[in-house]
Steps between C-alpha positions, in 0.01 A plus 500: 500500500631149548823481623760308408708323722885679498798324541561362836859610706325481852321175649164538634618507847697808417193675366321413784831640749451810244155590557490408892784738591324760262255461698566418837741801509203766390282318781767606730569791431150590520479310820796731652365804329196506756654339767731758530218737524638790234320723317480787234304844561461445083501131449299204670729216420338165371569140586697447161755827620728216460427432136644548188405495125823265452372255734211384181775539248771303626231246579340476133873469334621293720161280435578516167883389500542804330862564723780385490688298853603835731833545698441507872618877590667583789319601830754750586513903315742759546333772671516875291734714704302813701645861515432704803227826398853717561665339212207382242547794181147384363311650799504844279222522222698541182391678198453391192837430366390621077195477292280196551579187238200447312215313663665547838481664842752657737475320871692766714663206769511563865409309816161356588321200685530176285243202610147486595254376823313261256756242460695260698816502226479903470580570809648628734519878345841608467651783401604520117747813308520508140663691183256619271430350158319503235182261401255429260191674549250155377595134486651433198257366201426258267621780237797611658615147543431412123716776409772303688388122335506669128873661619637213658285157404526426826251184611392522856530211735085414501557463123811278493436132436545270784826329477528129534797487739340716739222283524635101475215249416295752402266460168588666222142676413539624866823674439285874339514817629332684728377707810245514792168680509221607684208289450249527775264252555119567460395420870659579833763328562729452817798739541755230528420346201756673251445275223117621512615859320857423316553279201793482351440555118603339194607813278473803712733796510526864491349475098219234648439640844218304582595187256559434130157600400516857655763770317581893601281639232365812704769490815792639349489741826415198751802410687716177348470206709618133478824679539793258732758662684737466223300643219481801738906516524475513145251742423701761728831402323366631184335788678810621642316493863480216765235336769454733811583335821207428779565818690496685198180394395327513819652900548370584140176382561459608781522871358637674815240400776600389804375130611186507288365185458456608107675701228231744501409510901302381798177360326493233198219693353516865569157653451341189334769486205703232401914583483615129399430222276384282751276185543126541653254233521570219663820360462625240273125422307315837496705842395194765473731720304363806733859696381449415110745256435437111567897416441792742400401895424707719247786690689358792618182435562467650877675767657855558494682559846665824640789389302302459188552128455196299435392138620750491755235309677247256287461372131795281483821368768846649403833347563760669681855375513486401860550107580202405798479406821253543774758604752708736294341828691553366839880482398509852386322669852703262689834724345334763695575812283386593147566333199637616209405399130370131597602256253310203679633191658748267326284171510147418453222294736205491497360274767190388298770309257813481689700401154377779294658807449272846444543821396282780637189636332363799620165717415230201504293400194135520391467191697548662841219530743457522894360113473855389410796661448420910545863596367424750330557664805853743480727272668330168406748209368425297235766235381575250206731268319736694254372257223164544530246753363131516497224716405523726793861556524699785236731795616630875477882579472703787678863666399730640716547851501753665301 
């Protein structure tokens, strides 16, 4: 597909600031990764530990002018307060507080280890206590989120035209809407060159996943994607529910095991079989499809976990509510005691783009693989702008109990 050049907001220089930071800060983290001489029993961490999907799509929209000018947030966050284990109520598994709401499962609460070995900006482990909830058992789909377009009319942000004022000096016929999407290249191609696999696409949205030639015919049950921050806010506004925080993400996937690398264990593939919508092959040009599914799989598709909730891990990212930053867990085990209900920090940074603010996605996407990102693993970060979606990024919902 030939792209069409978007409407600039960011000199060249920028871009190039953009892409070098991207990628100077996975290079490091890699770097400091080995240096540091850590390892897994489960895991053999990769030179890109320090990579993440965002890194490409930040890159390709920026590229394409396709953001708006950002407000510089501040370096400084309000750490969560900590509760000593004496005086923390959610370290008791509660039951069930009713019947389940439909399509949903109960997550008891309690205490467990949040964070992982794999990754310099999930760590250190710290000590987490939480309320139980409720939460939907699949990522919510393409027909679950028409139901809420047909009620509502609501237009998402990928499918909102461009308005002039955000984008001064920009041409008219530039001014469309749209999203990014993966579009791998047909050779192998160097991992720091994001622009290699993301284009951002004239057209695409959660009705034109892939672009305006492609449609949902046949993946009513595939998880909606192309869905921004905002468009999730709404969704759960009309659902009655709301965005689970990071921690309670990470503790419902993680189904009740302690410090597994994944939601199902020690071992990516137990026995040979695949539990995840993940990426084989090699990584960006070559997915060998070994698990059946090339992109996105219908929810349900692998196993659920011991809570019953399925791709908790795999087939697309999920927001959580949580603004990002790398150092957020060292703030929490620096309280020293547990921490109760985790709302995540006050501010956003994200040292790639220091002017950018992120919200946290959790789970990993179809896209993940050892070669470059690998967060698929339990208490893997992912992050992106709140106005952004792309083909590997939807949600689930939870609601309080009551």
């Amino acid at each position: 597909m030939v792209q069409r050049q978007r409407p600039a907001t960011k000199t060249p220089r920028t871009v190039v600031l953009i892409l070098g930071s991207g990628l100077f800060s996975g290079l490091v983290l890699g770097a400091w990764w080995y240096s540091s001489g850590k390892t897994s029993p489960s895991v053999t961490p990769s030179p890109a530990s320090g990579m993440t999907c965002d890194m490409g799509v930040s890159a390709a929209k920026a590229g394409r002018g396709a953001v708006a000018p950002v407000t510089v947030q501040p370096v400084a966050a309000t750490v969560q307060t900590a509760q000593p284990v004496s005086n923390s109520p959610g370290t008791k598994v509660q039951p069930p507080p009713g019947p389940a709401p439909e399509g949903m499962a109960w997550i008891p609460g309690g205490e467990f280890w949040m964070g992982a070995d794999e990754f310099p900006d999930a760590q250190p482990w710290h000590r987490v206590s939480l309320d139980g909830f409720w939460m939907d058992k699949t990522e919510v789909t393409n027909d679950q989120f028409e139901k809420f377009v047909t009620a509502t009319k609501y237009v998402t942000v990928a499918e909102r035209t461009l308005r002039a004022e955000d984008f001064p000096g920009a041409p008219p016929d530039n001014l469309v809407a749209g999203s990014v999407v993966f579009s791998p290249p047909d050779h192998p191609v160097k991992l720091n060159d994001y622009f290699q696999w993301w284009s951002y696409v004239d057209g695409a949205s959660w009705r034109h996943p892939e672009g305006p030639k492609s449609n949902l015919k046949g993946r009513g049950n595939y998880p909606v994607v192309h869905i921004a921050y905002e468009d999730a806010l709404a969704y759960a506004k009309w659902a009655g529910k709301r965005l689970p925080t990071e921690a309670e993400f990470e503790f419902a996937a993680r189904g009740g095991l302690d410090r597994k690398p994944y939601a199902w264990g020690d071992e990516l593939k137990p026995d040979g079989r695949f539990m995840a919508n993940t990426f084989q092959g090699h990584f960006p040009d070559k997915n060998t499809n070994e698990d059946g599914y090339e992109r996105a799989a219908p929810v349900g598709s692998f196993p659920p976990n011991n809570y019953g909730l399925y791709d908790m891990a795999g087939n697309v990212w999920e927001w959580t509510s949580d603004w990002y930053r790398p150092d957020y867990y060292q703030q929490l085990a620096a309280a020293g005691a547990i921490t109760r209900n985790p709302q995540g920090p006050t501010s956003s940074i994200d040292p790639s783009e220091p002017g950018v603010k992120k919200k946290v996605h959790k789970g990993g996407s179809f896209l993940c693989t050892d070669q470059y990102c690998a967060r698929y693993i339990a208490g893997g970060r992912g992050k992106g702008e709140p106005d952004t979606g792309t083909n590997h990024v939807g949600f689930r919902l939870v609601r309080d109990a009551r």
